[in-house]
Coordinates of C-alpha atoms in Angstrom, one line a residue:
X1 CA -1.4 -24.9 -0.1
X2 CA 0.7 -23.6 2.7
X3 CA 1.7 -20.3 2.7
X4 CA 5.8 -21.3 2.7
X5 CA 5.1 -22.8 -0.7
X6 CA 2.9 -19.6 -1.8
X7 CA 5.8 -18.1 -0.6
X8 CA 8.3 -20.0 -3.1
X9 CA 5.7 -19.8 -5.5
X10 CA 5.6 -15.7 -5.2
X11 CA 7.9 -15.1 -8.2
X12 CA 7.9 -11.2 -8.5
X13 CA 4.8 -10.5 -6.9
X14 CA 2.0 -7.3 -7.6
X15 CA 2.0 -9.1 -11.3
X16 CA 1.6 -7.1 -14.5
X17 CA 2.6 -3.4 -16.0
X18 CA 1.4 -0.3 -16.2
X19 CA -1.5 1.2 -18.1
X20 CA -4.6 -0.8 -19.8
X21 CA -2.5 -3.9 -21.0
X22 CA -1.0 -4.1 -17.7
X23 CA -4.4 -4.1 -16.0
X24 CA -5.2 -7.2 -18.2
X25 CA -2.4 -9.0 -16.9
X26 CA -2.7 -8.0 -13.3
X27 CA -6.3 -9.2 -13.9
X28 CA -5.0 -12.6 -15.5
X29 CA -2.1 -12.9 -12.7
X30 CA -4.9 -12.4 -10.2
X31 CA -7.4 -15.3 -11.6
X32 CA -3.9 -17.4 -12.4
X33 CA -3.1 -17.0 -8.4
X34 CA -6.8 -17.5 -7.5
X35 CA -7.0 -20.8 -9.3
X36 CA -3.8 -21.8 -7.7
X37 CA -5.0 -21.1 -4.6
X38 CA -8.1 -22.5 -4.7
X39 CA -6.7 -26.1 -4.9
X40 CA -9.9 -28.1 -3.8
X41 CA -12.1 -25.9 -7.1
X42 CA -14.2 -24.7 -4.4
X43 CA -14.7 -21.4 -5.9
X44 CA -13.7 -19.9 -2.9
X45 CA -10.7 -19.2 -0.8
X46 CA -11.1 -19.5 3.1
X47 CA -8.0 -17.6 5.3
X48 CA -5.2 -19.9 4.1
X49 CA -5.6 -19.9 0.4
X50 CA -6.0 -16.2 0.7
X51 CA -2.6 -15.7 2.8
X52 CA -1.3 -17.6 0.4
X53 CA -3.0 -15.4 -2.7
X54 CA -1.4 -12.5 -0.9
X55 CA 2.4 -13.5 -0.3
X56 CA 1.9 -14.8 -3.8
X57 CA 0.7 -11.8 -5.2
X58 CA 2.5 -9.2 -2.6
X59 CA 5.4 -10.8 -1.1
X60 CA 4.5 -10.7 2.6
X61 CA 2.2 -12.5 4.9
X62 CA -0.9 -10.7 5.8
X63 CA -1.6 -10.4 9.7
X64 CA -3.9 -11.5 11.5
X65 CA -6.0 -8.1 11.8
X66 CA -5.6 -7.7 7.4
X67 CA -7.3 -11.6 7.1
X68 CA -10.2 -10.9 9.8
X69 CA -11.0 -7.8 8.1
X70 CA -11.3 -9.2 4.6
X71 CA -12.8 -12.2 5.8
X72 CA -15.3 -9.9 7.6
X73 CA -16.5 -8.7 4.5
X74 CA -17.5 -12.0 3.2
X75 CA -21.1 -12.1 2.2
X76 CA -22.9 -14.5 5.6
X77 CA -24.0 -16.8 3.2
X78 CA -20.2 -17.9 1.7
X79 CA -17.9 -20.0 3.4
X80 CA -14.9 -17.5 2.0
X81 CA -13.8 -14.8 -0.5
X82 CA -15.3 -15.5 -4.1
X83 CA -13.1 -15.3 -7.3
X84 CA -15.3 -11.7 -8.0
X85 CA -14.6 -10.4 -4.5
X86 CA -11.5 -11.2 -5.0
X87 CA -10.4 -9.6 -8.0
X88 CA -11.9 -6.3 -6.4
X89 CA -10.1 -7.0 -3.1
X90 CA -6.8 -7.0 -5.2
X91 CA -8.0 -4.3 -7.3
X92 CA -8.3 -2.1 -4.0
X93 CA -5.0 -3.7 -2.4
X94 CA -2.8 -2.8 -5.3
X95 CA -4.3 0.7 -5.9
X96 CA -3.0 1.4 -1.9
X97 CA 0.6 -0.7 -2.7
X98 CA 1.3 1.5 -5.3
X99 CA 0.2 4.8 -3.8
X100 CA 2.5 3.5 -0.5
X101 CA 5.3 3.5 -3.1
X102 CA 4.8 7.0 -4.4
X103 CA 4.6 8.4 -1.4
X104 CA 8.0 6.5 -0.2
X105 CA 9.3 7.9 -3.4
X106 CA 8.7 11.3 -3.1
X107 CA 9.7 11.0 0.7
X108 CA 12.8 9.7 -0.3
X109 CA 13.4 12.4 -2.9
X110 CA 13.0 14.8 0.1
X111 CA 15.0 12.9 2.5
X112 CA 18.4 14.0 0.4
X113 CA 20.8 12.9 3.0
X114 CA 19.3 9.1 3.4
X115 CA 18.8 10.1 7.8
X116 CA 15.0 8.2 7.5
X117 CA 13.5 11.7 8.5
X118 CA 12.7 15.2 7.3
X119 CA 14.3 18.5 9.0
X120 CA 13.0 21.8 8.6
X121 CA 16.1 21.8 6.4
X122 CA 15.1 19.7 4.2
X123 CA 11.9 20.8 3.9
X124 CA 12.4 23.9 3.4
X125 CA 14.7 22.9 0.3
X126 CA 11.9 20.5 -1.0
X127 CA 9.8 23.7 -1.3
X128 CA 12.5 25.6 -3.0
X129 CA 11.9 23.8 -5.9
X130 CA 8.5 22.6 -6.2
X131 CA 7.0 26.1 -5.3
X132 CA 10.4 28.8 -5.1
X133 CA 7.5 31.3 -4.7
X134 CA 6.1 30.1 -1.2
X135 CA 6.9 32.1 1.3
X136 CA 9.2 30.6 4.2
X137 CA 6.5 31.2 7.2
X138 CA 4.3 28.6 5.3
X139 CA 6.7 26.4 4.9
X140 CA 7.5 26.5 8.4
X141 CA 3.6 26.4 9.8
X142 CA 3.2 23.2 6.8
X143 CA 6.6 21.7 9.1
X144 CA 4.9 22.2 12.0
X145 CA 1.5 20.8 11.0
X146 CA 3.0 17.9 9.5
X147 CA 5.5 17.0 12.2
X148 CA 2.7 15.7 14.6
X149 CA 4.6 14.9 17.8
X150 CA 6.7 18.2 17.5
X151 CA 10.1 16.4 17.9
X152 CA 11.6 18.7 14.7
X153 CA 11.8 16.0 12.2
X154 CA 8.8 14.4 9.7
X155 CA 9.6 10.7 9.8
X156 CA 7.7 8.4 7.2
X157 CA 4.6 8.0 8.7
X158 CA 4.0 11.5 9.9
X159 CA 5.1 12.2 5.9
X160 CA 2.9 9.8 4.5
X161 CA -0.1 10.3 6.7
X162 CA 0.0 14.1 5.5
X163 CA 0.2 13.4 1.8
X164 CA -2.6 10.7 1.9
X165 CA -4.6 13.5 4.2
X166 CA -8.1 14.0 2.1
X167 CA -7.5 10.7 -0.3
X168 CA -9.8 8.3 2.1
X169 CA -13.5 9.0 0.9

């Protein structure tokens, strides 16, 4: 399967709800897109069935760097990603989608005036209501710390990269 028709075959993408039921059919969407995938019932997918699996699955094409790596973690002794390895690679992949999300969203609750960045400003309002009792010269040092190439404003990654700080490992 090509990965244009993966791509018309995406429908929604990430597949399934929230909470335990919603794992079941994340879980069933994910052997559903394996299967589909795996056109030749090799019981494996080699790089193209799994770029497909992921725009599928996703909704974008994974790069180059994203398939080595996964296909890097293949077992020697298996000629691609088995239906097990693959249910915990989406497992993993998910978890990460939907923590990218939160982070957007609270970014994005911060980010009041839709400029794509944080000021001190904004900040310092963000902090206002989630801890009124903090005084302002940690809320300036946290700026500061956060705001990594010291241009005055937090853009997304610098944002994201400080939320996620501690959560790998």
């Amino acid at each position: 399967m090509s990965v244009a028709a993966g791509a018309q075959r995406a429908g929604k993408g990430g597949g399934g709800g929230g909470g335990r039921a919603g794992g079941a059919q994340r879980r069933k969407r994910w052997l559903e897109v394996f299967e589909a995938c795996d056109e030749d019932n090799k019981g494996y997918l080699n790089r193209e069935d799994y770029k497909v699996a992921v725009v599928m699955l996703f909704g974008y094409k994974p790069s180059k760097m994203e398939v080595d790596s996964v296909m890097a973690s293949v077992k020697q002794n298996q000629s691609g990603i088995s239906r097990e390895d693959f249910l915990n690679l989406m497992s993993t992949k998910k978890a990460a989608h939907l923590y990218h999300c939160e982070a957007r969203q609270l970014f994005t609750a911060f980010d009041r005036q839709c400029k794509g960045f944080l000021s001190l400003e904004d900040f310092k309002k963000a902090f206002s209501v989630v801890a009124p009792k903090l005084p302002e010269r940690i809320i300036v040092e946290a700026f500061r710390e956060v705001d990594q190439d010291s241009d005055g404003h937090i853009s997304f990654k610098e944002f994201e990269s400080a939320v996620s700080y501690g959560q790998e490992n």
